[in-house]
mmCIF file of C-alpha atoms in Angstrom:
data_model
loop_
_atom_site.group_PDB
_atom_site.id
_atom_site.type_symbol
_atom_site.label_atom_id
_atom_site.label_comp_id
_atom_site.label_asym_id
_atom_site.label_seq_id
_atom_site.Cartn_x
_atom_site.Cartn_y
_atom_site.Cartn_z
ATOM 1 C CA MET M 1 -17.153 -7.846 14.028
ATOM 2 C CA PRO M 2 -14.444 -6.760 11.597
ATOM 3 C CA ALA M 3 -14.730 -7.411 8.041
ATOM 4 C CA PRO M 4 -12.548 -10.236 6.653
ATOM 5 C CA VAL M 5 -9.063 -9.279 5.406
ATOM 6 C CA GLU M 6 -9.002 -8.294 1.696
ATOM 7 C CA ILE M 7 -5.399 -8.765 -0.276
ATOM 8 C CA VAL M 8 -4.937 -6.940 -3.651
ATOM 9 C CA VAL M 9 -1.600 -7.680 -5.277
ATOM 10 C CA HIS M 10 -0.232 -5.077 -7.753
ATOM 11 C CA ASP M 11 2.545 -5.710 -10.214
ATOM 12 C CA ASP M 12 5.294 -3.357 -8.886
ATOM 13 C CA ALA M 13 5.818 -0.515 -6.529
ATOM 14 C CA GLU M 14 5.007 2.013 -8.767
ATOM 15 C CA ALA M 15 1.726 0.478 -9.657
ATOM 16 C CA LEU M 16 1.067 0.007 -6.013
ATOM 17 C CA ALA M 17 1.480 3.465 -5.065
ATOM 18 C CA ASP M 18 -0.568 5.013 -7.890
ATOM 19 C CA ALA M 19 -3.466 2.478 -7.097
ATOM 20 C CA VAL M 20 -3.322 3.068 -3.328
ATOM 21 C CA ALA M 21 -3.507 6.989 -4.181
ATOM 22 C CA VAL M 22 -6.297 6.428 -6.288
ATOM 23 C CA ARG M 23 -8.225 4.360 -3.688
ATOM 24 C CA LEU M 24 -7.296 6.885 -0.944
ATOM 25 C CA ALA M 25 -8.660 9.749 -2.836
ATOM 26 C CA ALA M 26 -11.864 7.952 -3.497
ATOM 27 C CA ALA M 27 -12.253 6.752 0.157
ATOM 28 C CA LEU M 28 -11.582 10.417 1.404
ATOM 29 C CA HIS M 29 -14.150 11.771 -1.177
ATOM 30 C CA GLN M 30 -16.969 9.361 -0.093
ATOM 31 C CA ALA M 31 -16.241 10.391 3.590
ATOM 32 C CA GLN M 32 -16.581 13.871 2.494
ATOM 33 C CA ARG M 33 -20.080 13.378 0.679
ATOM 34 C CA GLU M 34 -21.225 11.528 3.722
ATOM 35 C CA ARG M 35 -20.351 13.845 6.688
ATOM 36 C CA GLY M 36 -18.816 16.914 4.866
ATOM 37 C CA GLU M 37 -15.157 15.967 6.255
ATOM 38 C CA ALA M 38 -12.683 13.175 5.910
ATOM 39 C CA SER M 39 -9.808 11.829 8.498
ATOM 40 C CA VAL M 40 -6.588 9.961 7.299
ATOM 41 C CA VAL M 41 -3.825 8.606 9.203
ATOM 42 C CA LEU M 42 -0.462 8.652 7.320
ATOM 43 C CA THR M 43 2.565 6.389 7.386
ATOM 44 C CA GLY M 44 6.041 6.997 6.491
ATOM 45 C CA GLY M 45 8.672 4.950 4.938
ATOM 46 C CA GLY M 46 9.689 4.945 1.066
ATOM 47 C CA MET M 47 6.282 3.263 0.070
ATOM 48 C CA GLY M 48 4.271 5.773 2.077
ATOM 49 C CA GLY M 49 6.161 8.717 0.545
ATOM 50 C CA ARG M 50 5.436 7.233 -2.939
ATOM 51 C CA VAL M 51 1.904 7.200 -2.175
ATOM 52 C CA LEU M 52 1.657 10.762 -0.961
ATOM 53 C CA GLY M 53 3.554 11.897 -4.122
ATOM 54 C CA ALA M 54 1.232 10.073 -6.311
ATOM 55 C CA LEU M 55 -1.649 12.054 -4.262
ATOM 56 C CA ALA M 56 -0.150 15.277 -4.892
ATOM 57 C CA ASP M 57 0.124 14.620 -8.752
ATOM 58 C CA ALA M 58 -3.362 13.586 -8.712
ATOM 59 C CA ALA M 59 -4.477 16.613 -6.793
ATOM 60 C CA SER M 60 -2.745 18.959 -9.280
ATOM 61 C CA ARG M 61 -4.860 17.663 -12.359
ATOM 62 C CA PRO M 62 -8.237 18.959 -13.088
ATOM 63 C CA GLY M 63 -11.238 16.956 -11.590
ATOM 64 C CA SER M 64 -9.465 16.273 -8.234
ATOM 65 C CA VAL M 65 -12.236 14.825 -5.906
ATOM 66 C CA VAL M 66 -10.711 15.564 -2.657
ATOM 67 C CA ASP M 67 -11.325 18.892 -0.680
ATOM 68 C CA TRP M 68 -7.888 18.995 1.194
ATOM 69 C CA SER M 69 -9.234 21.767 3.399
ATOM 70 C CA ALA M 70 -11.679 19.589 4.935
ATOM 71 C CA VAL M 71 -9.088 16.462 5.590
ATOM 72 C CA ASP M 72 -7.853 15.855 9.181
ATOM 73 C CA VAL M 73 -4.545 14.535 8.829
ATOM 74 C CA TRP M 74 -2.601 12.307 11.496
ATOM 75 C CA TRP M 75 0.338 10.153 11.698
ATOM 76 C CA GLY M 76 0.400 6.513 13.040
ATOM 77 C CA ASP M 77 3.834 7.207 14.459
ATOM 78 C CA GLU M 78 6.663 9.521 14.557
ATOM 79 C CA ARG M 79 10.296 9.839 15.177
ATOM 80 C CA PHE M 80 11.167 11.744 18.171
ATOM 81 C CA LEU M 81 13.336 14.429 16.502
ATOM 82 C CA PRO M 82 13.516 17.945 16.241
ATOM 83 C CA ALA M 83 10.835 19.643 14.084
ATOM 84 C CA GLY M 84 11.718 19.878 10.428
ATOM 85 C CA ASP M 85 14.388 16.943 10.720
ATOM 86 C CA PRO M 86 14.346 15.078 7.586
ATOM 87 C CA GLU M 87 13.850 11.825 9.236
ATOM 88 C CA ARG M 88 10.482 12.802 10.821
ATOM 89 C CA ASN M 89 7.411 11.439 8.957
ATOM 90 C CA GLU M 90 5.951 14.821 8.940
ATOM 91 C CA THR M 91 8.625 16.626 7.406
ATOM 92 C CA GLN M 92 8.379 14.169 4.578
ATOM 93 C CA ALA M 93 4.623 14.077 4.333
ATOM 94 C CA ARG M 94 4.860 17.879 3.967
ATOM 95 C CA ALA M 95 7.454 17.947 1.234
ATOM 96 C CA ARG M 96 5.586 15.248 -0.724
ATOM 97 C CA LEU M 97 1.941 16.130 -0.227
ATOM 98 C CA LEU M 98 0.696 18.702 2.389
ATOM 99 C CA ASP M 99 2.666 21.657 0.902
ATOM 100 C CA HIS M 100 1.209 21.281 -2.491
ATOM 101 C CA VAL M 101 -2.148 20.696 -1.417
ATOM 102 C CA ALA M 102 -4.812 23.150 0.429
ATOM 103 C CA VAL M 103 -4.691 21.592 3.755
ATOM 104 C CA ASP M 104 -6.041 23.751 6.800
ATOM 105 C CA PRO M 105 -3.171 24.124 9.151
ATOM 106 C CA ALA M 106 -5.421 23.511 12.283
ATOM 107 C CA ARG M 107 -6.271 20.027 10.771
ATOM 108 C CA VAL M 108 -2.804 18.884 10.555
ATOM 109 C CA HIS M 109 -2.059 17.019 13.544
ATOM 110 C CA ALA M 110 1.788 16.212 13.793
ATOM 111 C CA MET M 111 3.000 14.246 16.646
ATOM 112 C CA PRO M 112 5.300 16.409 19.057
ATOM 113 C CA ALA M 113 8.643 17.136 18.263
ATOM 114 C CA ALA M 114 11.829 16.919 20.410
ATOM 115 C CA ASP M 115 12.014 20.239 20.511
ATOM 116 C CA GLY M 116 8.498 21.046 21.253
ATOM 117 C CA PRO M 117 6.739 22.074 24.627
ATOM 118 C CA ASP M 118 7.655 18.985 26.416
ATOM 119 C CA GLY M 119 11.498 19.260 25.216
ATOM 120 C CA ASP M 120 13.181 15.856 25.184
ATOM 121 C CA ASP M 121 10.483 14.214 27.319
ATOM 122 C CA VAL M 122 9.193 11.628 24.988
ATOM 123 C CA VAL M 123 6.659 10.135 27.577
ATOM 124 C CA ALA M 124 5.102 13.817 28.071
ATOM 125 C CA ALA M 125 5.048 14.015 24.305
ATOM 126 C CA ALA M 126 2.861 11.029 23.912
ATOM 127 C CA ALA M 127 0.564 12.060 26.452
ATOM 128 C CA ARG M 128 0.061 15.407 24.913
ATOM 129 C CA HIS M 129 -0.578 13.869 21.627
ATOM 130 C CA ALA M 130 -3.063 11.428 23.315
ATOM 131 C CA GLU M 131 -5.017 14.371 24.830
ATOM 132 C CA GLU M 132 -4.990 16.131 21.222
ATOM 133 C CA LEU M 133 -6.829 13.031 19.822
ATOM 134 C CA ALA M 134 -9.128 13.063 22.845
ATOM 135 C CA ALA M 135 -9.859 17.074 22.274
ATOM 136 C CA VAL M 136 -10.635 16.561 18.589
ATOM 137 C CA ALA M 137 -12.787 13.458 19.659
ATOM 138 C CA ARG M 138 -14.984 15.510 21.921
ATOM 139 C CA ARG M 139 -15.091 18.403 19.854
ATOM 140 C CA THR M 140 -16.715 16.360 16.874
ATOM 141 C CA GLY M 141 -19.068 14.250 19.171
ATOM 142 C CA VAL M 142 -17.424 11.020 19.167
ATOM 143 C CA ALA M 143 -18.011 8.833 22.177
ATOM 144 C CA LYS M 144 -14.479 7.401 21.971
ATOM 145 C CA PRO M 145 -11.036 8.580 23.075
ATOM 146 C CA VAL M 146 -9.882 9.269 19.433
ATOM 147 C CA PRO M 147 -11.723 10.754 16.450
ATOM 148 C CA VAL M 148 -13.014 8.978 13.431
ATOM 149 C CA PHE M 149 -10.335 7.803 11.480
ATOM 150 C CA ASP M 150 -11.597 7.049 7.773
ATOM 151 C CA VAL M 151 -8.346 5.254 6.585
ATOM 152 C CA LEU M 152 -5.438 4.558 8.367
ATOM 153 C CA LEU M 153 -2.085 3.550 6.525
ATOM 154 C CA LEU M 154 0.505 1.260 8.025
ATOM 155 C CA GLY M 155 3.514 0.228 6.556
ATOM 156 C CA VAL M 156 4.944 -3.190 7.846
ATOM 157 C CA GLY M 157 8.584 -3.803 8.463
ATOM 158 C CA PRO M 158 10.613 -7.059 7.689
ATOM 159 C CA ASP M 159 9.996 -7.951 11.440
ATOM 160 C CA GLY M 160 6.437 -7.590 11.225
ATOM 161 C CA HIS M 161 6.091 -4.301 13.086
ATOM 162 C CA VAL M 162 3.383 -1.482 12.130
ATOM 163 C CA ALA M 163 3.804 2.113 13.027
ATOM 164 C CA SER M 164 6.529 2.132 16.063
ATOM 165 C CA LEU M 165 4.881 -1.036 17.629
ATOM 166 C CA PHE M 166 7.797 -3.497 17.427
ATOM 167 C CA PRO M 167 7.597 -7.384 18.294
ATOM 168 C CA GLY M 168 8.524 -7.806 21.774
ATOM 169 C CA LEU M 169 8.461 -4.411 23.061
ATOM 170 C CA GLU M 170 5.909 -3.260 25.605
ATOM 171 C CA GLY M 171 4.288 -0.791 23.317
ATOM 172 C CA VAL M 172 2.216 -3.620 21.562
ATOM 173 C CA ARG M 173 0.677 -4.580 24.651
ATOM 174 C CA VAL M 174 -0.540 -1.162 25.700
ATOM 175 C CA GLU M 175 -4.391 -1.038 25.655
ATOM 176 C CA ASP M 176 -5.225 1.807 28.052
ATOM 177 C CA SER M 177 -3.651 4.854 26.116
ATOM 178 C CA SER M 178 -3.988 5.847 22.687
ATOM 179 C CA VAL M 179 -0.357 7.086 22.040
ATOM 180 C CA VAL M 180 2.711 5.303 23.539
ATOM 181 C CA ALA M 181 6.134 6.418 23.874
ATOM 182 C CA VAL M 182 8.768 4.097 22.437
ATOM 183 C CA GLU M 183 12.399 4.503 24.013
ATOM 184 C CA ASP M 184 14.173 1.211 22.768
ATOM 185 C CA ALA M 185 13.181 0.892 19.101
ATOM 186 C CA PRO M 186 15.454 -1.637 17.463
ATOM 187 C CA LYS M 187 15.719 0.687 14.397
ATOM 188 C CA PRO M 188 17.059 4.159 14.426
ATOM 189 C CA PRO M 189 15.958 6.571 15.810
ATOM 190 C CA PRO M 190 15.243 4.514 19.058
ATOM 191 C CA ARG M 191 12.940 7.178 20.437
ATOM 192 C CA ARG M 192 9.513 7.411 18.963
ATOM 193 C CA THR M 193 5.816 7.708 19.687
ATOM 194 C CA SER M 194 3.301 5.537 18.252
ATOM 195 C CA MET M 195 -0.590 5.075 18.347
ATOM 196 C CA THR M 196 -1.480 1.991 19.996
ATOM 197 C CA LEU M 197 -2.899 -1.257 18.440
ATOM 198 C CA PRO M 198 -6.629 -0.539 19.959
ATOM 199 C CA VAL M 199 -6.554 2.944 18.320
ATOM 200 C CA ILE M 200 -5.301 1.367 14.968
ATOM 201 C CA ASN M 201 -7.801 -1.278 14.922
ATOM 202 C CA GLY M 202 -10.474 1.513 15.833
ATOM 203 C CA ALA M 203 -10.241 3.108 12.221
ATOM 204 C CA GLU M 204 -12.899 2.446 9.833
ATOM 205 C CA GLN M 205 -10.455 1.130 7.318
ATOM 206 C CA VAL M 206 -6.622 -0.186 7.960
ATOM 207 C CA TRP M 207 -4.606 -0.583 4.835
ATOM 208 C CA CYS M 208 -1.293 -2.363 5.103
ATOM 209 C CA VAL M 209 0.736 -0.834 2.059
ATOM 210 C CA VAL M 210 3.856 -3.254 1.677
ATOM 211 C CA SER M 211 6.312 -3.516 -1.135
ATOM 212 C CA GLY M 212 9.549 -5.134 -1.711
ATOM 213 C CA THR M 213 10.959 -8.833 -1.237
ATOM 214 C CA ASP M 214 12.520 -8.166 2.093
ATOM 215 C CA LYS M 215 9.001 -7.891 3.382
ATOM 216 C CA ALA M 216 7.622 -11.196 1.698
ATOM 217 C CA ASP M 217 8.434 -13.684 4.757
ATOM 218 C CA ALA M 218 6.616 -11.135 7.146
ATOM 219 C CA VAL M 219 3.507 -10.744 4.808
ATOM 220 C CA ALA M 220 3.072 -14.645 4.397
ATOM 221 C CA ARG M 221 3.525 -15.195 8.249
ATOM 222 C CA CYS M 222 0.945 -12.056 9.109
ATOM 223 C CA LEU M 223 -1.608 -13.428 6.714
ATOM 224 C CA SER M 224 -1.411 -17.130 7.641
ATOM 225 C CA ASP M 225 -3.814 -18.699 9.978
ATOM 226 C CA GLU M 226 -0.766 -19.723 12.131
ATOM 227 C CA GLY M 227 0.671 -16.362 12.057
ATOM 228 C CA ARG M 228 -2.759 -14.713 13.068
ATOM 229 C CA ALA M 229 -3.509 -17.086 16.016
ATOM 230 C CA GLU M 230 0.188 -16.707 17.439
ATOM 231 C CA GLY M 231 -0.171 -13.133 17.147
ATOM 232 C CA ASP M 232 3.421 -12.309 17.934
ATOM 233 C CA LEU M 233 3.847 -10.097 14.934
ATOM 234 C CA PRO M 234 1.974 -6.635 15.580
ATOM 235 C CA ALA M 235 0.989 -6.662 11.729
ATOM 236 C CA SER M 236 -0.954 -9.887 12.193
ATOM 237 C CA ARG M 237 -3.037 -8.412 15.034
ATOM 238 C CA VAL M 238 -4.463 -5.371 12.649
ATOM 239 C CA LEU M 239 -8.178 -5.273 12.054
ATOM 240 C CA GLY M 240 -9.981 -2.338 10.872
ATOM 241 C CA GLU M 241 -13.683 -1.977 12.124
ATOM 242 C CA GLN M 242 -15.107 -1.958 8.359
ATOM 243 C CA ALA M 243 -12.202 -3.379 6.316
ATOM 244 C CA THR M 244 -8.689 -4.423 6.425
ATOM 245 C CA LEU M 245 -6.663 -4.416 3.242
ATOM 246 C CA TRP M 246 -3.280 -5.802 2.556
ATOM 247 C CA LEU M 247 -2.147 -3.873 -0.653
ATOM 248 C CA ILE M 248 1.056 -5.370 -1.647
ATOM 249 C CA ASP M 249 3.105 -5.638 -4.648
ATOM 250 C CA ALA M 250 4.271 -8.835 -6.318
ATOM 251 C CA ASP M 251 7.730 -9.063 -4.682
ATOM 252 C CA ALA M 252 5.809 -8.640 -1.328
ATOM 253 C CA ALA M 253 3.544 -11.299 -2.266
ATOM 254 C CA ALA M 254 6.211 -13.660 -3.216
ATOM 255 C CA SER M 255 6.004 -15.964 -0.098
ATOM 256 C CA LEU M 256 2.206 -16.044 -0.345
ATOM 257 C CA GLY M 257 0.366 -19.335 -1.360
#
């Protein structure tokens, strides 16, 4: 049974980003102590970028605890745009963190781009990434279609979406695939690839990192008993295997009781 949801409120967005970076470094370090490697699923957006910047700052200081060469890096979703496009989560993560730490390129598992081997076929691109997940799982001896994710980071939209799983769209209901193609997202760009909810909920720890007053109503609804029972907002259905954390700032917490 998944662990209870924990809510941690920080004063503002800067304090939130710094605290999440410290917490994430500690979690990755602990995983590496236990099995020699770690795996993280990154998120995009403004707060996701701030967390990555704080991680890069920490990694540049003496005493950094994470061996980035032994970290597998994944993304929960991606905008289906050409490689290097500034709107891609991968591009932003490389600029904020990955270009500044000693990652192993073979351990960086970006979702396919629109100019990749499948060209403009977003469905084929999603299937290709699902196979990459399965291949890494097989190689590491995991009896699941995806490898172990120590921490999976999520942003939450004002509409309650996570990754690129939007309320009312088919992708939220997909349970027989690890990656889904999204062709009609309600925010640009409309074409994306996304991990599915069963994969998200299979992570050891899932952290919803949320900042801003525009997210306050969604946060309150997702964390309410009624919102969880209804389950119409994707974020209300997020539950990690060992821990589910909502790490939010005071603005995002404004509508909580």
